[in-house]
Coordinates of C-alpha atoms in Angstrom, one line a residue:
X1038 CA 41.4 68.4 212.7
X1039 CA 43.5 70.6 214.7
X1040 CA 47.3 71.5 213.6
X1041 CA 50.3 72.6 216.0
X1042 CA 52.8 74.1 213.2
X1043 CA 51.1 77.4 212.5
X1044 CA 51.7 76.9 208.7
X1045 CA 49.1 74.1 208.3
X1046 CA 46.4 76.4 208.2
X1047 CA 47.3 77.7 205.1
X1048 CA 48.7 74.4 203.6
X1049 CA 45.1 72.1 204.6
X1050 CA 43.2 73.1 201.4
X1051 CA 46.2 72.2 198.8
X1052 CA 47.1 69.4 200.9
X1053 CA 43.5 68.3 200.5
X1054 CA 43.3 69.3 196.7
X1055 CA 46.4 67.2 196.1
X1056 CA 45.0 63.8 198.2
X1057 CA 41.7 64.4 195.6
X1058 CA 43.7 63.8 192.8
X1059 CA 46.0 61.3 193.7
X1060 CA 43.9 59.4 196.0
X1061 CA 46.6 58.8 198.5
X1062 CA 49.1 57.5 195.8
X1063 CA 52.4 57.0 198.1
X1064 CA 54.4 57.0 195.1
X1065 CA 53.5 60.1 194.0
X1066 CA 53.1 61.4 198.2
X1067 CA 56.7 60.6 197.9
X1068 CA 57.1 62.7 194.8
X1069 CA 55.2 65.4 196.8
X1070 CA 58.3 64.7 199.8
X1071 CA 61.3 65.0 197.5
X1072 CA 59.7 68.2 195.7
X1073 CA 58.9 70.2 199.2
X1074 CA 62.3 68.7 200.6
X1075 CA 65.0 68.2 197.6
X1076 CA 65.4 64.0 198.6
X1077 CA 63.2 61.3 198.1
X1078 CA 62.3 59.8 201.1
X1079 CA 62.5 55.5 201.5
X1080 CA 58.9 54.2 201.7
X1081 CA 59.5 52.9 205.5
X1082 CA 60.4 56.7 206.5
X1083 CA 57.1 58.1 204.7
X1084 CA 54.8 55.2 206.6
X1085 CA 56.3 56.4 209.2
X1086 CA 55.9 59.5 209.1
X1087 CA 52.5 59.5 207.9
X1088 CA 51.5 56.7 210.4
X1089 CA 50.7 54.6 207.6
X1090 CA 50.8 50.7 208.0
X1091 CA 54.1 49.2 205.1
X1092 CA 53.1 45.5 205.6
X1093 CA 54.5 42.8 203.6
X1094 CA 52.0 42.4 200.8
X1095 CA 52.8 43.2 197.0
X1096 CA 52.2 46.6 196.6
X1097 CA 52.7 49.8 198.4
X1098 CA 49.8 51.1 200.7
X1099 CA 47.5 54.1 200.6
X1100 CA 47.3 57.5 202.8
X1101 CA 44.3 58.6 204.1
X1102 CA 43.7 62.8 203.8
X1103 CA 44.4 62.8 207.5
X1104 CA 47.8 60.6 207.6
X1105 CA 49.0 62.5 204.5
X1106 CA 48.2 66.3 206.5
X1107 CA 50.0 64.7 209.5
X1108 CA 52.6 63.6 208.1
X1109 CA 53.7 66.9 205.8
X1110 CA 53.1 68.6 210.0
X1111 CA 55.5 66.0 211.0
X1112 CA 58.1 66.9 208.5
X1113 CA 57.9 71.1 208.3
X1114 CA 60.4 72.7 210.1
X1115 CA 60.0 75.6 212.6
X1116 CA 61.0 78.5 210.6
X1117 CA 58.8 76.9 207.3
X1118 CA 55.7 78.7 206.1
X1119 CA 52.7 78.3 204.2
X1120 CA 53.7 81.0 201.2
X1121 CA 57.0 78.3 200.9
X1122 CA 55.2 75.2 200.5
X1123 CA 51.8 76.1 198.9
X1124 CA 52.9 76.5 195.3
X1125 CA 54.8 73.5 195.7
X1126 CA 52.2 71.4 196.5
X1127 CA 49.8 73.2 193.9
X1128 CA 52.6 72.7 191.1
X1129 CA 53.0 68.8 192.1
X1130 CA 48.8 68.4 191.9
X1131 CA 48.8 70.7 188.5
X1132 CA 51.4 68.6 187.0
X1133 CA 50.3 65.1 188.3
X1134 CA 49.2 64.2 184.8
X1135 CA 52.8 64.9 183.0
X1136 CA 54.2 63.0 185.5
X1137 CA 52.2 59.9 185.2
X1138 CA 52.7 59.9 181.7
X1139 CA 56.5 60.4 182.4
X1140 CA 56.1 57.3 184.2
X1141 CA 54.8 55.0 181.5
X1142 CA 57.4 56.2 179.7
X1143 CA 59.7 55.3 181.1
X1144 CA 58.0 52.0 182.4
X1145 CA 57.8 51.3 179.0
X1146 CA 60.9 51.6 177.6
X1147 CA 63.1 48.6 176.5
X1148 CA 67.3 49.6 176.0
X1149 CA 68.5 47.9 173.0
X1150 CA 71.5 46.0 172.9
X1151 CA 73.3 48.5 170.6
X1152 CA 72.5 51.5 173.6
X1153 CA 73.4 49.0 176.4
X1154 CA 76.6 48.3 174.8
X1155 CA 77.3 52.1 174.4
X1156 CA 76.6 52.9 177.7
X1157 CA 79.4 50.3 178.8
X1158 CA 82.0 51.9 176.6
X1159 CA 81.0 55.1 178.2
X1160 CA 81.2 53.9 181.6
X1161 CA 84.6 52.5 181.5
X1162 CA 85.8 55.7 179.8
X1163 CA 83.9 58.2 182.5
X1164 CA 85.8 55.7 185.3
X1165 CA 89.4 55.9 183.7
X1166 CA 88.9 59.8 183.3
X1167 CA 86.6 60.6 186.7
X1168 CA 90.1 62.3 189.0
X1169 CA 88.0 60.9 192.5
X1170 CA 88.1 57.9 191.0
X1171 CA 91.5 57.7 190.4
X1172 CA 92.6 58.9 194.0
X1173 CA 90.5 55.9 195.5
X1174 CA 92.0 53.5 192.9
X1175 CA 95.8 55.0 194.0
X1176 CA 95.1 54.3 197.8
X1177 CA 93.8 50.8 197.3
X1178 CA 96.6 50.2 195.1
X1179 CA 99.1 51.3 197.6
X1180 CA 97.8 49.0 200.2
X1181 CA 98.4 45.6 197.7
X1182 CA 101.8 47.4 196.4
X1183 CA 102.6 47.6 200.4
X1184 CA 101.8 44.2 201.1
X1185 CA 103.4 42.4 197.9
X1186 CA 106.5 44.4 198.7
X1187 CA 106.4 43.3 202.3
X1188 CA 108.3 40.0 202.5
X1189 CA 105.4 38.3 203.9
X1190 CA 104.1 35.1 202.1
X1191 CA 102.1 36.2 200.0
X1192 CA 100.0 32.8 200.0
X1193 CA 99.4 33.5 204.1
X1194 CA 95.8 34.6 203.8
X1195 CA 96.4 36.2 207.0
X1196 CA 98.3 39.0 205.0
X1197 CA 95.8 39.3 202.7
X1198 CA 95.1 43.0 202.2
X1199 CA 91.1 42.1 202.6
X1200 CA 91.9 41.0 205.6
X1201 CA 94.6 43.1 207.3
X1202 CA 92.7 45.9 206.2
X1203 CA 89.0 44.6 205.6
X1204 CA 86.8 43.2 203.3
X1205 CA 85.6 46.9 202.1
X1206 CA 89.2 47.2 200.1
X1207 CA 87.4 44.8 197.6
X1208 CA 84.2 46.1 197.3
X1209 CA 83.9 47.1 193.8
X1210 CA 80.0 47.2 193.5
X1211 CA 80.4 50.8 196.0
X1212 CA 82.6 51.9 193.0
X1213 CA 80.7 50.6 190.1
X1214 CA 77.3 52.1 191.3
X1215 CA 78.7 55.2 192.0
X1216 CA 79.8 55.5 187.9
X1217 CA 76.0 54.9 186.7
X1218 CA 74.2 58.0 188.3
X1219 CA 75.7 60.7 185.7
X1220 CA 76.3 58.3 182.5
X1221 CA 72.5 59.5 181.0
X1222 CA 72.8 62.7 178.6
X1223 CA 69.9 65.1 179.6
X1224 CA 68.3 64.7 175.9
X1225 CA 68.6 60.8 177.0
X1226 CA 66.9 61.3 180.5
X1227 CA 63.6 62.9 178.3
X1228 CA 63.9 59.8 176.1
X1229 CA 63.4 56.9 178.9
X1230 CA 61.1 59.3 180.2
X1231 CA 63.5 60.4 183.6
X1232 CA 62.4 63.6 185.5
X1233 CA 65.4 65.8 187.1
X1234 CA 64.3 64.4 190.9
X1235 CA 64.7 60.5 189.2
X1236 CA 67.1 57.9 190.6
X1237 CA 68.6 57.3 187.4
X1238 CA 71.7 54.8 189.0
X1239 CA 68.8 52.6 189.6
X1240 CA 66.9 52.9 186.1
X1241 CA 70.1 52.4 184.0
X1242 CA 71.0 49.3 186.0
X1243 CA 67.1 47.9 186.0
X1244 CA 66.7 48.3 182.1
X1245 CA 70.4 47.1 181.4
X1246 CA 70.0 43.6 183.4
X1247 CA 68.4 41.6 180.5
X1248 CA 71.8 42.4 178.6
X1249 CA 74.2 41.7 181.8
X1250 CA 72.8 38.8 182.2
X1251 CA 72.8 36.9 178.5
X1252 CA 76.4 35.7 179.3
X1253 CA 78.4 35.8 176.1
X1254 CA 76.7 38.8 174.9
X1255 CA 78.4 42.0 173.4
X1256 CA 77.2 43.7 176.6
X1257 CA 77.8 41.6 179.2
X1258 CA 81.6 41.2 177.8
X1259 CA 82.1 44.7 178.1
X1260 CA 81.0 44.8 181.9
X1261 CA 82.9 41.9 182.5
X1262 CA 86.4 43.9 181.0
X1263 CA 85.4 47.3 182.9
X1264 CA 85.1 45.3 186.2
X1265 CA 88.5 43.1 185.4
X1266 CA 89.8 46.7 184.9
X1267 CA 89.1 48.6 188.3
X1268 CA 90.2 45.4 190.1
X1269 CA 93.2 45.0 188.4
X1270 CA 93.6 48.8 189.0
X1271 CA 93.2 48.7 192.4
X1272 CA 94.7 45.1 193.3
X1273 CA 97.2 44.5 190.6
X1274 CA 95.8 41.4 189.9
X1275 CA 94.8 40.7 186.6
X1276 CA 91.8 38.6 185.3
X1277 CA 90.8 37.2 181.7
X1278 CA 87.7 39.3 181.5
X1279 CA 87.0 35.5 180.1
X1280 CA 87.1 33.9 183.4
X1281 CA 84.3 36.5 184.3
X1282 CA 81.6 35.1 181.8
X1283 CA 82.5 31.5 182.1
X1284 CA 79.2 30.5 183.5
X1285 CA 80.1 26.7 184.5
X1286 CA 83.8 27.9 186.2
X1287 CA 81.6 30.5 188.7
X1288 CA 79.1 28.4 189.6
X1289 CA 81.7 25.5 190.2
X1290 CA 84.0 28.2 192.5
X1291 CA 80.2 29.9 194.2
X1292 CA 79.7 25.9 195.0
X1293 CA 83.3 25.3 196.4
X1294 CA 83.0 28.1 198.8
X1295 CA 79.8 27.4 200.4
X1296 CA 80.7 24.2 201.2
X1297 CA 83.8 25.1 202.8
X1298 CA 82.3 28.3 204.7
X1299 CA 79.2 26.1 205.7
X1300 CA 81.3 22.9 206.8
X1301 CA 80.3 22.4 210.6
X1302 CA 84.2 22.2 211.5
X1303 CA 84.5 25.6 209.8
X1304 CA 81.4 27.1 211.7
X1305 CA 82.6 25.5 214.9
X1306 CA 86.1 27.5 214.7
X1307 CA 84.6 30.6 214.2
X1308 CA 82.5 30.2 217.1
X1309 CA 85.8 29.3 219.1
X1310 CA 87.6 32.5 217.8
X1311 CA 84.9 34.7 218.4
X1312 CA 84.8 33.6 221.8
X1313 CA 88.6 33.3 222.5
X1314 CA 89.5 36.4 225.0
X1315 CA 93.3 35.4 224.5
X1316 CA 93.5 36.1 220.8
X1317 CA 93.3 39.7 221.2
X1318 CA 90.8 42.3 221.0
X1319 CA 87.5 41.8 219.0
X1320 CA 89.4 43.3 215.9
X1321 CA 92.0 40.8 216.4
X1322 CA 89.4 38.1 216.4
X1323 CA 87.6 39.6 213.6
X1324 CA 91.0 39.4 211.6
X1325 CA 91.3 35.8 212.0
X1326 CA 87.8 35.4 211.2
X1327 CA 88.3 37.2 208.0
X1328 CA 91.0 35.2 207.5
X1329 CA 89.5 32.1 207.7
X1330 CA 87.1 33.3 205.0
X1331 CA 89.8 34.1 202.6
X1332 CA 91.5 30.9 203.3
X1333 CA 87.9 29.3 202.4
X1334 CA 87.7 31.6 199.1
X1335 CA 91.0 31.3 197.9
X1336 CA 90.7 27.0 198.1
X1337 CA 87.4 27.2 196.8
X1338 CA 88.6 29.1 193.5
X1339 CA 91.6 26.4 193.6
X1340 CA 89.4 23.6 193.7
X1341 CA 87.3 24.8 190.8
X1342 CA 90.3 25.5 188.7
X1343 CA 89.4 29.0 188.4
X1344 CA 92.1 30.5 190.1
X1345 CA 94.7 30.6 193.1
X1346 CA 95.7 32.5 196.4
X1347 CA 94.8 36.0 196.8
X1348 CA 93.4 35.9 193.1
X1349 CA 90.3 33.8 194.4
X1350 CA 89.5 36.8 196.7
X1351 CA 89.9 38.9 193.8
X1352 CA 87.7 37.2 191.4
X1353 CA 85.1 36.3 193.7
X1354 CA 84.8 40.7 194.8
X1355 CA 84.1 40.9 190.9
X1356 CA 81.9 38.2 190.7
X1357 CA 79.9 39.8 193.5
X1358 CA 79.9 43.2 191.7
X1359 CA 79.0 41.2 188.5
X1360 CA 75.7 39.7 190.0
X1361 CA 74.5 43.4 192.0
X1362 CA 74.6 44.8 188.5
X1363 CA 72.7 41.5 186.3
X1364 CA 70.2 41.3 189.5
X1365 CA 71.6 38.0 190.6
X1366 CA 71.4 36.4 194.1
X1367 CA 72.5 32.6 194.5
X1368 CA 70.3 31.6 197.6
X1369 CA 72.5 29.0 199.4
X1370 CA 75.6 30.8 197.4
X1371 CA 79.3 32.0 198.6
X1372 CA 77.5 35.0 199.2
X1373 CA 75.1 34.2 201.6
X1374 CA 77.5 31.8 203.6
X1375 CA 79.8 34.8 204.0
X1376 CA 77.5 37.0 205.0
X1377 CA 76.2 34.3 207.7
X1378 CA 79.6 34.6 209.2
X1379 CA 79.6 37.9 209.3
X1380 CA 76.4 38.1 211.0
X1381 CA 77.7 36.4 213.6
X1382 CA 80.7 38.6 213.9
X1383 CA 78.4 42.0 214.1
X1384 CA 76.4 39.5 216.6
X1385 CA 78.8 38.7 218.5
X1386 CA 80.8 42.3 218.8
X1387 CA 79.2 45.7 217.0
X1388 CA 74.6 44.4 217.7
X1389 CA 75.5 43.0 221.5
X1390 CA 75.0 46.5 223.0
X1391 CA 74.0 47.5 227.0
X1392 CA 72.5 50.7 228.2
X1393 CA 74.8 53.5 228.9
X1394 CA 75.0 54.7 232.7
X1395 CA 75.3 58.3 232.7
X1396 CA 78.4 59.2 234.9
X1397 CA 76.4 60.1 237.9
X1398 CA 76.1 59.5 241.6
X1399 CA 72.1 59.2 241.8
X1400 CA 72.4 56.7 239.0
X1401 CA 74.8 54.4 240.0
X1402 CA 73.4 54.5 243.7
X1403 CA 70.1 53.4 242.3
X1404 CA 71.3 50.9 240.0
X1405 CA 73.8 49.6 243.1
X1406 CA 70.1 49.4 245.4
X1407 CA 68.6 47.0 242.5
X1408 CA 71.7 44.6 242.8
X1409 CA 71.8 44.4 246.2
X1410 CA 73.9 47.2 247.2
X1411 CA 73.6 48.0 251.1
X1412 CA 72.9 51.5 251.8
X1413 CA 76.5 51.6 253.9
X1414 CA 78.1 52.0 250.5
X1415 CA 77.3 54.9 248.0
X1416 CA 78.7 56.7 245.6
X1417 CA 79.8 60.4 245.6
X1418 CA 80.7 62.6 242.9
X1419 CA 84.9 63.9 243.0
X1420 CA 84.7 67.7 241.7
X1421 CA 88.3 67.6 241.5
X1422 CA 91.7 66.3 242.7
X1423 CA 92.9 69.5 245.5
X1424 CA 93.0 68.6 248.9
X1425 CA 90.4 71.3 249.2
X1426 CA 87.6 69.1 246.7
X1427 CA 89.2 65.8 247.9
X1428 CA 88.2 66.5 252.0
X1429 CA 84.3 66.6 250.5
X1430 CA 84.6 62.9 249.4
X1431 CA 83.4 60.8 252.7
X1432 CA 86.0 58.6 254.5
X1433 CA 87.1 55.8 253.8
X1434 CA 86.8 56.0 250.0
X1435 CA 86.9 52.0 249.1
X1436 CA 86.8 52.6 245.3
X1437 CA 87.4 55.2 242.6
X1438 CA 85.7 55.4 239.2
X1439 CA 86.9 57.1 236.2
X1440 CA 85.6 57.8 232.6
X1441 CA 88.0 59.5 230.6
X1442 CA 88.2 58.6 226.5
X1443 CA 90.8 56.4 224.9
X1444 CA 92.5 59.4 222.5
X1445 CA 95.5 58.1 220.3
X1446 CA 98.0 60.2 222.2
X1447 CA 96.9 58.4 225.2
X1448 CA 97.3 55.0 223.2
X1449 CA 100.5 56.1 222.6
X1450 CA 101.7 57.0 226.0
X1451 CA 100.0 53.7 227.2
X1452 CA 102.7 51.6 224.7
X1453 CA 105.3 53.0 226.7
X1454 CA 105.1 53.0 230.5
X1455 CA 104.5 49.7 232.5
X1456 CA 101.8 47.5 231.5
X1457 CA 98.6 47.2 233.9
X1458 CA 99.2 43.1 234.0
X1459 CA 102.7 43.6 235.7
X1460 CA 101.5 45.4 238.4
X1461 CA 100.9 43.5 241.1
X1462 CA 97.8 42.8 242.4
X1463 CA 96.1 44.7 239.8
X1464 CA 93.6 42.2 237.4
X1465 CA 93.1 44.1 234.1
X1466 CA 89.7 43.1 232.4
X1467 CA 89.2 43.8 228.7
X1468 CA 85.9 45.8 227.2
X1469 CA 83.9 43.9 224.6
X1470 CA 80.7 45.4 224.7
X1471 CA 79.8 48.7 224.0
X1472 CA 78.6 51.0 226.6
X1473 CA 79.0 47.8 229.8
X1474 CA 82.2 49.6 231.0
X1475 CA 80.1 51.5 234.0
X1476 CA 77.9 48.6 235.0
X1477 CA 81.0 46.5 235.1
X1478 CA 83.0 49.1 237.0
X1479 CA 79.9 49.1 239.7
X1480 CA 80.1 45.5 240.1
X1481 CA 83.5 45.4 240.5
X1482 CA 84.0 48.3 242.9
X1483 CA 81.3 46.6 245.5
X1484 CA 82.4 43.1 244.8
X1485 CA 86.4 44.0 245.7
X1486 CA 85.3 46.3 248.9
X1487 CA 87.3 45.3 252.1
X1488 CA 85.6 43.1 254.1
X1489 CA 83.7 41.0 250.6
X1490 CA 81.4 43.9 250.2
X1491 CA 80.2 41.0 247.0
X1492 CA 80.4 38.6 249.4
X1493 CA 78.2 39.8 251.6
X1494 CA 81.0 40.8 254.2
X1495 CA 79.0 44.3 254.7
X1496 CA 81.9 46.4 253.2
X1497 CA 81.7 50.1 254.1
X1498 CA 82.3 53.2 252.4
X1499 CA 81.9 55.2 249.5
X1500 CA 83.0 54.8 246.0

């Protein structure tokens, strides 16, 4: 087989030599990846690369000698050379034996309770002490300080600081996962059998979950008080750590949720406010949205006796932290009819997306052709607004189309001159879908030419 990147030559016969020994092993291909690059790479990104089918079996697939030598092609860089990557690739194959055995190491090990239990303590302490940490905690804490100081009702979930500012203000698993990828000693790391390029976040949490998840346990009360802890840090609302391992009260409030969240009335209004232009802007609609969720939350943790008002939103943001570290999913849970809702929200606003029309005469003349367009109306480009640039523009100019971005100073000058709906005549339409402003603006300018250009009327000029 023949290579473009000039270092392939030199890189075939080690390539080769490693394939032999591993017989296309994507695991350890991947191993190969994060040693030549520094990263491990996600098994959809090495199929890719390598041209390899994933598929949806148990298992991960194998790479022929050819999809492994195309792929390490695919990833070099220009300036990357042979004399770089050959001892690389010669070390992984020389040490493929320590590293399997590295592996059942550290497939076989089992945490006891007594290390699980230490490794809480240490966590909570690392968090108190870690000075990033804290800066996080202090903003999210000013936010809830803000509000409670306010005078707003405080039981008006549409003050709800997970609303007003978004649900990411509770999202305590980001922070928790964060606090597990440096909690392992190095004399630890060689005991569970954990090289230097190992995801160890993922390890501690996998060989911890059996602990986590015997509610009532030593260990699972000490996760349950470090959670309380960093939401209470950065809400000001405190929880029993209790409340957090009362099996019977969560799955009562999880229950009360869905069924509020997945109530058709419910799902009917959020289809209604999605779709209402005169609430405001999509994030004004998301707002109300969101605050229809808390609403739902709040009365669902009332219902169950757990808790009330902005508390329920509380708990249930450490409940959900909870479950990510014990490896628990409730199908047909809180969880899942939240994030249905929200799915329809990034449907609805942030996945409905049209092509972008480069800001160009040729284009929008041959986009106007395909809609009907007569070829007595065209575009033509303005190079600038002097009389001089102006007299190039044909006569009579029917339309005039501008892209310009939306900076905050202009936002700010907008706020205080006259508003576009007073003027008279003008009809102001409001964007909602990424990248349709310049097909809209073509419609628009040929459907408001003198004469009904839309209309058929035969409207002349350019645009």
């Amino acid at each position: 087989m023949s290579f473009v990147h000039p270092a392939m030559t030199g890189l075939k016969a080690p390539l080769e030599a490693f394939h032999d020994a591993t017989g296309g092993n994507l695991q350890e291909i991947a191993e190969l990846f994060a040693a030549m690059s520094g990263q491990f790479l996600p098994p959809e990104i090495l199929c890719q690369l390598m041209g390899v089918e994933l598929g949806g079996g148990e298992g991960l697939p194998t790479a022929s000698k050819e999809q492994l030598l195309r792929g390490i092609e695919a990833a070099l860089d220009d300036g990357d050379t042979a004399e770089k990557y050959a001892p690389i690739i010669e070390a992984q194959t020389g040490g493929l034996e320590a590293r399997r055995e590295l592996a059942r190491k550290k497939e076989a090990f089992e945490m006891s309770e007594e290390v699980a239990l230490d490794i809480e303590g240490r966590l909570l302490q690392r968090m108190k002490a870690d000075e990033d940490l804290k800066k996080h905690i202090a903003m999210g804490r000013e936010v809830h300080d803000a509000w409670r100081q306010s005078g707003q009702d405080l039981t008006d979930s549409a003050y709800f600081p997970c609303v007003v500012i978004g649900p990411m203000v509770l999202a305590f698993d980001r922070i928790l996962a964060g606090a597990h990828g440096s909690i392992l000693s190095k004399e630890e790391r060689e005991t569970m059998g954990l090289s230097e390029l190992d995801d160890s976040v993922s390890f501690v949490l996998a060989k911890m979950q059996k602990h986590r998840a015997c509610l009532g346990g030593k260990v699972a009360q000490a996760q349950a008080e470090r959670i309380a802890w960093i939401a209470d840090e950065v809400t000001g609302t405190p929880l029993p750590a209790d409340i957090l391992n009362n099996e019977k009260l969560l799955a009562s409030t999880d229950s009360a949720i869905a069924a509020s969240v997945n109530e058709g009335s419910f799902q009917d209004k959020v289809e209604s406010v999605l779709q209402d232009v005169s609430l405001g802007t999509s994030d004004d609609r998301v707002k109300v949205v969101e605050g229809m969720i808390a609403t739902a939350v709040a009365s669902g943790a009332s219902k169950a006796g757990a808790t009330d008002g902005y508390a329920g939103c509380v708990l249930t943001a450490c409940v959900s932290a909870l479950n990510v570290e014990r490896g628990i999913a409730i199908e047909g849970g809180a969880a899942d009819a939240v994030r249905a809702v929200r799915r329809k929200i990034g449907d609805r606003f942030f996945r409905k997306k049209w092509l972008p029309l480069e800001s160009n005469p040729d284009i929008f003349n041959g986009l106007g052709a395909q809609l009907g367009m007569p070829p007595n109306v065209c575009f033509h480009e303005v190079f600038g607004l002097d009389p001089d640039l102006l007299a190039m523009v044909p006569s009579p100019a029917s339309a005039v189309l501008v892209c310009f971005p939306l900076t905050e100073s202009y936002k700010q000058k907008a706020t205080s001159i006259q508003t576009l709906s007073s003027v008279q005549g003008l009809y102001f339409m409001r964007q909602t879908i990424p990248n349709a402003c310049g097909t809209i603006a073509l419609v628009h300018a040929y459907a408001n030419l003198p004469g009904g250009g839309g209309g058929g009327g035969g409207g002349e000029g350019a645009v």
